[in-house]
């Protein structure tokens, strides 16, 4: 994970004696990340081709149906792999989930970034397959691409952001660049508005509808509602505190010393 690294013991999974360990100051992170992209370039498209051919040959699926099912299979495999990597990383952190680093946090994004490029093409193939199933025929490539972008624009933008923004931040040690700092501020503000301030806003809206001042709203609600809101708000406040802490570390003066834990 990005941030100042801890100093775990030599046998800790946070720093294994492995060629997949994060590159040091004298090494080339671009070359190492590029080498780790190669298996992903083979694995995800290869799995899609094998699954589509297998579904068509063994299960007797039509080509259009096999294309959609194969794309879903590859997406499910990627989701399981990413979730497993995240679980391993989170469970291996020793005391500080913000600052600790695990080699998978650097290696897996490099392996998985080809998935997002492949998946855009796979979604396009699925779009064409659905159009054929509906009897629309095969439109000209420019019209098909335009219709695909209108339908899947947000997902395409998400995949582009993963490749062009999240991947460099995760692998190339860009924690102190302006882009990373702006991203941290955006995370802080959106989390504050959408996760933390959501609860007082809901209480305020209810009070406005009932003609109650905001401090009187909790007493007007059943206790179970207040308990559920508190249970939902507690983890949001905890995570917001961690986000504030991480953002402060990005923007604190160079000479400022971190507080002892």
mmCIF file of C-alpha atoms in Angstrom:
data_model
loop_
_atom_site.group_PDB
_atom_site.id
_atom_site.type_symbol
_atom_site.label_atom_id
_atom_site.label_comp_id
_atom_site.label_asym_id
_atom_site.label_seq_id
_atom_site.Cartn_x
_atom_site.Cartn_y
_atom_site.Cartn_z
ATOM 1 C CA UNK A 1 0.000 0.000 0.000
ATOM 2 C CA UNK A 2 1.277 3.506 -0.657
ATOM 3 C CA UNK A 3 2.837 5.423 2.160
ATOM 4 C CA UNK A 4 5.918 5.263 4.303
ATOM 5 C CA UNK A 5 7.004 1.653 4.632
ATOM 6 C CA UNK A 6 7.401 -0.064 7.961
ATOM 7 C CA UNK A 7 10.404 -2.205 8.774
ATOM 8 C CA UNK A 8 9.055 -5.720 9.139
ATOM 9 C CA UNK A 9 11.210 -8.671 9.979
ATOM 10 C CA UNK A 10 13.005 -10.594 7.245
ATOM 11 C CA UNK A 11 10.412 -13.388 7.236
ATOM 12 C CA UNK A 12 7.395 -11.082 7.159
ATOM 13 C CA UNK A 13 5.082 -11.374 4.145
ATOM 14 C CA UNK A 14 5.298 -7.599 3.879
ATOM 15 C CA UNK A 15 8.819 -7.806 2.488
ATOM 16 C CA UNK A 16 9.594 -11.287 1.143
ATOM 17 C CA UNK A 17 12.980 -12.000 -0.402
ATOM 18 C CA UNK A 18 11.325 -12.212 -3.801
ATOM 19 C CA UNK A 19 11.905 -10.650 -7.222
ATOM 20 C CA UNK A 20 8.318 -9.408 -6.955
ATOM 21 C CA UNK A 21 9.226 -7.100 -4.053
ATOM 22 C CA UNK A 22 8.694 -3.386 -4.799
ATOM 23 C CA UNK A 23 11.624 -1.983 -6.786
ATOM 24 C CA UNK A 24 14.196 -0.070 -4.820
ATOM 25 C CA UNK A 25 15.355 3.489 -5.436
ATOM 26 C CA UNK A 26 18.010 2.361 -7.941
ATOM 27 C CA UNK A 27 15.768 0.095 -9.987
ATOM 28 C CA UNK A 28 13.347 0.785 -12.806
ATOM 29 C CA UNK A 29 9.719 0.457 -11.635
ATOM 30 C CA UNK A 30 8.487 0.888 -15.204
ATOM 31 C CA UNK A 31 10.481 -2.116 -16.438
ATOM 32 C CA UNK A 32 9.430 -4.295 -13.494
ATOM 33 C CA UNK A 33 5.757 -3.362 -13.880
ATOM 34 C CA UNK A 34 5.967 -3.995 -17.608
ATOM 35 C CA UNK A 35 7.349 -7.478 -17.040
ATOM 36 C CA UNK A 36 4.520 -8.269 -14.640
ATOM 37 C CA UNK A 37 1.978 -7.069 -17.221
ATOM 38 C CA UNK A 38 3.037 -9.780 -19.661
ATOM 39 C CA UNK A 39 1.372 -12.684 -17.789
ATOM 40 C CA UNK A 40 -1.836 -10.651 -17.554
ATOM 41 C CA UNK A 41 -1.727 -9.927 -21.280
ATOM 42 C CA UNK A 42 -1.702 -13.677 -21.876
ATOM 43 C CA UNK A 43 -3.946 -14.864 -19.042
ATOM 44 C CA UNK A 44 -7.123 -12.767 -19.399
ATOM 45 C CA UNK A 45 -7.558 -12.811 -23.205
ATOM 46 C CA UNK A 46 -6.415 -16.443 -23.290
ATOM 47 C CA UNK A 47 -8.968 -17.469 -20.681
ATOM 48 C CA UNK A 48 -11.681 -15.650 -22.634
ATOM 49 C CA UNK A 49 -10.804 -17.431 -25.896
ATOM 50 C CA UNK A 50 -10.596 -20.852 -24.229
ATOM 51 C CA UNK A 51 -13.880 -20.338 -22.368
ATOM 52 C CA UNK A 52 -15.716 -19.162 -25.482
ATOM 53 C CA UNK A 53 -14.471 -22.065 -27.566
ATOM 54 C CA UNK A 54 -15.162 -24.535 -24.777
ATOM 55 C CA UNK A 55 -18.716 -23.310 -24.265
ATOM 56 C CA UNK A 56 -19.384 -23.480 -27.997
ATOM 57 C CA UNK A 57 -17.815 -26.919 -28.496
ATOM 58 C CA UNK A 58 -18.708 -28.729 -25.268
ATOM 59 C CA UNK A 59 -21.926 -27.086 -24.099
ATOM 60 C CA UNK A 60 -23.214 -26.360 -27.600
ATOM 61 C CA UNK A 61 -23.788 -22.658 -26.892
ATOM 62 C CA UNK A 62 -24.335 -20.352 -29.865
ATOM 63 C CA UNK A 63 -21.354 -18.107 -30.536
ATOM 64 C CA UNK A 64 -23.138 -14.993 -29.286
ATOM 65 C CA UNK A 65 -24.192 -16.673 -26.030
ATOM 66 C CA UNK A 66 -20.740 -18.200 -25.552
ATOM 67 C CA UNK A 67 -19.161 -14.743 -25.943
ATOM 68 C CA UNK A 68 -21.287 -13.222 -23.181
ATOM 69 C CA UNK A 69 -20.780 -16.185 -20.824
ATOM 70 C CA UNK A 70 -17.021 -16.261 -21.403
ATOM 71 C CA UNK A 71 -16.740 -12.534 -20.657
ATOM 72 C CA UNK A 72 -18.690 -13.018 -17.427
ATOM 73 C CA UNK A 73 -16.467 -15.938 -16.456
ATOM 74 C CA UNK A 74 -13.283 -13.914 -16.916
ATOM 75 C CA UNK A 75 -14.776 -11.009 -14.945
ATOM 76 C CA UNK A 76 -15.691 -13.387 -12.114
ATOM 77 C CA UNK A 77 -12.189 -14.863 -12.073
ATOM 78 C CA UNK A 78 -10.661 -11.380 -11.928
ATOM 79 C CA UNK A 79 -13.027 -10.384 -9.102
ATOM 80 C CA UNK A 80 -12.114 -13.463 -7.053
ATOM 81 C CA UNK A 81 -8.393 -12.933 -7.634
ATOM 82 C CA UNK A 82 -8.550 -9.235 -6.728
ATOM 83 C CA UNK A 83 -10.620 -9.928 -3.599
ATOM 84 C CA UNK A 84 -8.216 -12.670 -2.530
ATOM 85 C CA UNK A 85 -5.219 -10.394 -3.063
ATOM 86 C CA UNK A 86 -6.911 -7.641 -1.033
ATOM 87 C CA UNK A 87 -7.722 -10.071 1.779
ATOM 88 C CA UNK A 88 -4.128 -11.305 1.895
ATOM 89 C CA UNK A 89 -2.781 -7.746 1.918
ATOM 90 C CA UNK A 90 -5.167 -6.533 4.638
ATOM 91 C CA UNK A 91 -4.633 -9.582 6.862
ATOM 92 C CA UNK A 92 -0.838 -9.335 6.547
ATOM 93 C CA UNK A 93 -0.551 -5.701 7.655
ATOM 94 C CA UNK A 94 1.146 -5.391 11.012
ATOM 95 C CA UNK A 95 -0.412 -2.654 13.074
ATOM 96 C CA UNK A 96 -0.944 0.086 10.471
ATOM 97 C CA UNK A 97 -3.159 -0.605 7.480
ATOM 98 C CA UNK A 98 -2.302 2.813 5.997
ATOM 99 C CA UNK A 99 1.505 2.658 6.053
ATOM 100 C CA UNK A 100 2.272 -1.068 5.799
ATOM 101 C CA UNK A 101 3.162 -2.442 2.367
ATOM 102 C CA UNK A 102 2.692 -5.925 0.974
ATOM 103 C CA UNK A 103 4.383 -7.083 -2.205
ATOM 104 C CA UNK A 104 1.010 -8.035 -3.706
ATOM 105 C CA UNK A 105 -0.123 -4.393 -3.456
ATOM 106 C CA UNK A 106 2.543 -3.592 -6.036
ATOM 107 C CA UNK A 107 2.604 -6.811 -8.056
ATOM 108 C CA UNK A 108 -1.086 -7.550 -8.545
ATOM 109 C CA UNK A 109 -2.032 -4.197 -10.158
ATOM 110 C CA UNK A 110 0.748 -4.773 -12.697
ATOM 111 C CA UNK A 111 -0.614 -8.220 -13.486
ATOM 112 C CA UNK A 112 -4.254 -7.104 -13.547
ATOM 113 C CA UNK A 113 -4.014 -3.882 -15.556
ATOM 114 C CA UNK A 114 -4.256 -5.746 -18.913
ATOM 115 C CA UNK A 115 -7.642 -7.024 -17.730
ATOM 116 C CA UNK A 116 -9.145 -3.539 -17.992
ATOM 117 C CA UNK A 117 -7.882 -3.135 -21.553
ATOM 118 C CA UNK A 118 -9.114 -6.598 -22.516
ATOM 119 C CA UNK A 119 -12.464 -6.054 -20.797
ATOM 120 C CA UNK A 120 -13.299 -2.999 -22.914
ATOM 121 C CA UNK A 121 -12.880 -5.132 -26.032
ATOM 122 C CA UNK A 122 -14.823 -8.018 -24.453
ATOM 123 C CA UNK A 123 -17.682 -5.651 -23.576
ATOM 124 C CA UNK A 124 -17.687 -4.464 -27.192
ATOM 125 C CA UNK A 125 -17.935 -8.056 -28.424
ATOM 126 C CA UNK A 126 -20.807 -8.665 -26.001
ATOM 127 C CA UNK A 127 -22.528 -5.551 -27.298
ATOM 128 C CA UNK A 128 -22.301 -6.870 -30.851
ATOM 129 C CA UNK A 129 -23.509 -10.299 -29.757
ATOM 130 C CA UNK A 130 -26.581 -8.868 -28.027
ATOM 131 C CA UNK A 131 -27.392 -6.792 -31.103
ATOM 132 C CA UNK A 132 -27.267 -9.904 -33.278
ATOM 133 C CA UNK A 133 -29.463 -11.869 -30.871
ATOM 134 C CA UNK A 134 -32.064 -9.093 -31.047
ATOM 135 C CA UNK A 135 -32.050 -9.380 -34.827
ATOM 136 C CA UNK A 136 -30.375 -6.042 -35.506
ATOM 137 C CA UNK A 137 -27.697 -7.642 -37.644
ATOM 138 C CA UNK A 138 -24.075 -6.543 -37.706
ATOM 139 C CA UNK A 139 -23.889 -2.723 -37.894
ATOM 140 C CA UNK A 140 -20.952 -0.931 -39.465
ATOM 141 C CA UNK A 141 -17.981 -0.665 -37.058
ATOM 142 C CA UNK A 142 -18.243 3.133 -36.573
ATOM 143 C CA UNK A 143 -21.960 2.908 -35.760
ATOM 144 C CA UNK A 144 -21.405 -0.111 -33.519
ATOM 145 C CA UNK A 145 -18.586 1.638 -31.646
ATOM 146 C CA UNK A 146 -20.665 4.801 -31.190
ATOM 147 C CA UNK A 147 -23.637 2.816 -29.871
ATOM 148 C CA UNK A 148 -21.338 0.879 -27.542
ATOM 149 C CA UNK A 149 -19.837 4.061 -26.098
ATOM 150 C CA UNK A 150 -23.274 5.586 -25.537
ATOM 151 C CA UNK A 151 -24.349 2.499 -23.625
ATOM 152 C CA UNK A 152 -21.146 1.764 -21.694
ATOM 153 C CA UNK A 153 -19.497 5.188 -21.427
ATOM 154 C CA UNK A 154 -19.146 5.201 -17.632
ATOM 155 C CA UNK A 155 -17.646 1.719 -17.573
ATOM 156 C CA UNK A 156 -15.176 2.613 -20.323
ATOM 157 C CA UNK A 157 -14.155 5.763 -18.438
ATOM 158 C CA UNK A 158 -13.747 3.687 -15.271
ATOM 159 C CA UNK A 159 -11.444 1.245 -17.068
ATOM 160 C CA UNK A 160 -9.421 4.083 -18.586
ATOM 161 C CA UNK A 161 -8.995 5.660 -15.157
ATOM 162 C CA UNK A 162 -7.807 2.340 -13.736
ATOM 163 C CA UNK A 163 -5.154 2.054 -16.450
ATOM 164 C CA UNK A 164 -4.067 5.694 -16.759
ATOM 165 C CA UNK A 165 -4.383 6.898 -13.131
ATOM 166 C CA UNK A 166 -4.760 4.140 -10.548
ATOM 167 C CA UNK A 167 -2.160 1.812 -12.046
ATOM 168 C CA UNK A 168 0.682 4.392 -12.154
ATOM 169 C CA UNK A 169 -0.152 5.555 -8.623
ATOM 170 C CA UNK A 170 -0.148 1.994 -7.308
ATOM 171 C CA UNK A 171 3.104 0.872 -8.965
ATOM 172 C CA UNK A 172 5.319 3.863 -9.816
ATOM 173 C CA UNK A 173 5.658 5.526 -6.427
ATOM 174 C CA UNK A 174 3.831 8.754 -7.295
ATOM 175 C CA UNK A 175 2.524 9.425 -3.795
ATOM 176 C CA UNK A 176 3.942 12.951 -3.661
ATOM 177 C CA UNK A 177 2.913 14.210 -7.079
ATOM 178 C CA UNK A 178 0.238 16.848 -7.570
ATOM 179 C CA UNK A 179 -2.124 14.312 -9.176
ATOM 180 C CA UNK A 180 -1.944 12.024 -6.153
ATOM 181 C CA UNK A 181 -2.542 14.927 -3.754
ATOM 182 C CA UNK A 182 -5.538 16.141 -5.756
ATOM 183 C CA UNK A 183 -6.912 12.612 -5.741
ATOM 184 C CA UNK A 184 -6.510 12.485 -1.953
ATOM 185 C CA UNK A 185 -8.412 15.765 -1.568
ATOM 186 C CA UNK A 186 -11.163 14.526 -3.874
ATOM 187 C CA UNK A 187 -11.469 11.344 -1.821
ATOM 188 C CA UNK A 188 -11.621 13.341 1.413
ATOM 189 C CA UNK A 189 -14.336 15.697 0.177
ATOM 190 C CA UNK A 190 -16.484 13.080 -1.544
ATOM 191 C CA UNK A 191 -16.293 10.725 1.438
ATOM 192 C CA UNK A 192 -17.227 13.586 3.766
ATOM 193 C CA UNK A 193 -20.194 14.611 1.657
ATOM 194 C CA UNK A 194 -21.478 11.198 0.597
ATOM 195 C CA UNK A 195 -20.716 9.055 3.647
ATOM 196 C CA UNK A 196 -20.380 11.256 6.737
ATOM 197 C CA UNK A 197 -22.691 14.220 6.156
ATOM 198 C CA UNK A 198 -25.324 11.940 4.635
ATOM 199 C CA UNK A 199 -26.680 11.038 8.081
ATOM 200 C CA UNK A 200 -27.249 14.570 9.437
ATOM 201 C CA UNK A 201 -28.681 15.496 6.042
ATOM 202 C CA UNK A 202 -31.243 12.688 6.258
ATOM 203 C CA UNK A 203 -32.206 13.785 9.766
ATOM 204 C CA UNK A 204 -32.483 17.392 8.581
ATOM 205 C CA UNK A 205 -34.704 16.409 5.638
ATOM 206 C CA UNK A 206 -36.984 14.385 7.912
ATOM 207 C CA UNK A 207 -37.207 17.268 10.385
ATOM 208 C CA UNK A 208 -38.025 19.697 7.615
ATOM 209 C CA UNK A 209 -40.821 17.446 6.396
ATOM 210 C CA UNK A 210 -42.241 17.066 9.916
ATOM 211 C CA UNK A 211 -41.638 20.681 10.937
ATOM 212 C CA UNK A 212 -39.025 19.758 13.558
ATOM 213 C CA UNK A 213 -35.717 21.383 14.362
ATOM 214 C CA UNK A 214 -32.712 19.164 13.728
ATOM 215 C CA UNK A 215 -31.874 18.570 17.440
ATOM 216 C CA UNK A 216 -35.450 17.304 18.038
ATOM 217 C CA UNK A 217 -35.451 14.764 15.197
ATOM 218 C CA UNK A 218 -33.759 11.828 17.014
ATOM 219 C CA UNK A 219 -36.376 11.936 19.805
ATOM 220 C CA UNK A 220 -39.163 11.819 17.221
ATOM 221 C CA UNK A 221 -37.830 8.635 15.611
ATOM 222 C CA UNK A 222 -38.178 5.061 16.911
ATOM 223 C CA UNK A 223 -35.098 3.952 18.886
ATOM 224 C CA UNK A 224 -34.350 1.241 16.350
ATOM 225 C CA UNK A 225 -33.951 3.818 13.595
ATOM 226 C CA UNK A 226 -31.442 5.818 15.628
ATOM 227 C CA UNK A 227 -29.545 2.664 16.569
ATOM 228 C CA UNK A 228 -29.355 1.561 12.938
ATOM 229 C CA UNK A 229 -28.156 5.012 11.844
ATOM 230 C CA UNK A 230 -25.493 5.017 14.571
ATOM 231 C CA UNK A 231 -24.329 1.532 13.571
ATOM 232 C CA UNK A 232 -24.025 2.617 9.948
ATOM 233 C CA UNK A 233 -22.368 5.943 10.751
ATOM 234 C CA UNK A 234 -19.724 4.554 13.135
ATOM 235 C CA UNK A 235 -17.569 2.799 10.513
ATOM 236 C CA UNK A 236 -17.906 5.802 8.199
ATOM 237 C CA UNK A 237 -16.483 8.055 10.906
ATOM 238 C CA UNK A 238 -13.670 5.577 11.540
ATOM 239 C CA UNK A 239 -12.710 5.414 7.877
ATOM 240 C CA UNK A 240 -13.016 9.177 7.528
ATOM 241 C CA UNK A 241 -10.529 9.547 10.367
ATOM 242 C CA UNK A 242 -8.089 7.289 8.525
ATOM 243 C CA UNK A 243 -8.566 9.280 5.329
ATOM 244 C CA UNK A 244 -7.915 12.553 7.181
ATOM 245 C CA UNK A 245 -4.799 11.054 8.715
ATOM 246 C CA UNK A 246 -3.472 9.907 5.355
ATOM 247 C CA UNK A 247 -4.264 13.249 3.708
ATOM 248 C CA UNK A 248 -2.491 15.137 6.500
ATOM 249 C CA UNK A 249 0.608 13.027 5.948
ATOM 250 C CA UNK A 250 0.611 13.968 2.278
ATOM 251 C CA UNK A 251 0.360 17.699 2.946
ATOM 252 C CA UNK A 252 2.261 18.119 6.210
ATOM 253 C CA UNK A 253 5.458 20.230 6.077
ATOM 254 C CA UNK A 254 8.625 18.358 5.272
ATOM 255 C CA UNK A 255 10.121 19.042 8.706
ATOM 256 C CA UNK A 256 7.053 18.006 10.705
ATOM 257 C CA UNK A 257 7.512 14.833 12.715
ATOM 258 C CA UNK A 258 4.724 12.237 12.802
ATOM 259 C CA UNK A 259 3.037 11.601 16.102
ATOM 260 C CA UNK A 260 4.105 8.433 17.876
ATOM 261 C CA UNK A 261 1.458 5.673 17.703
#
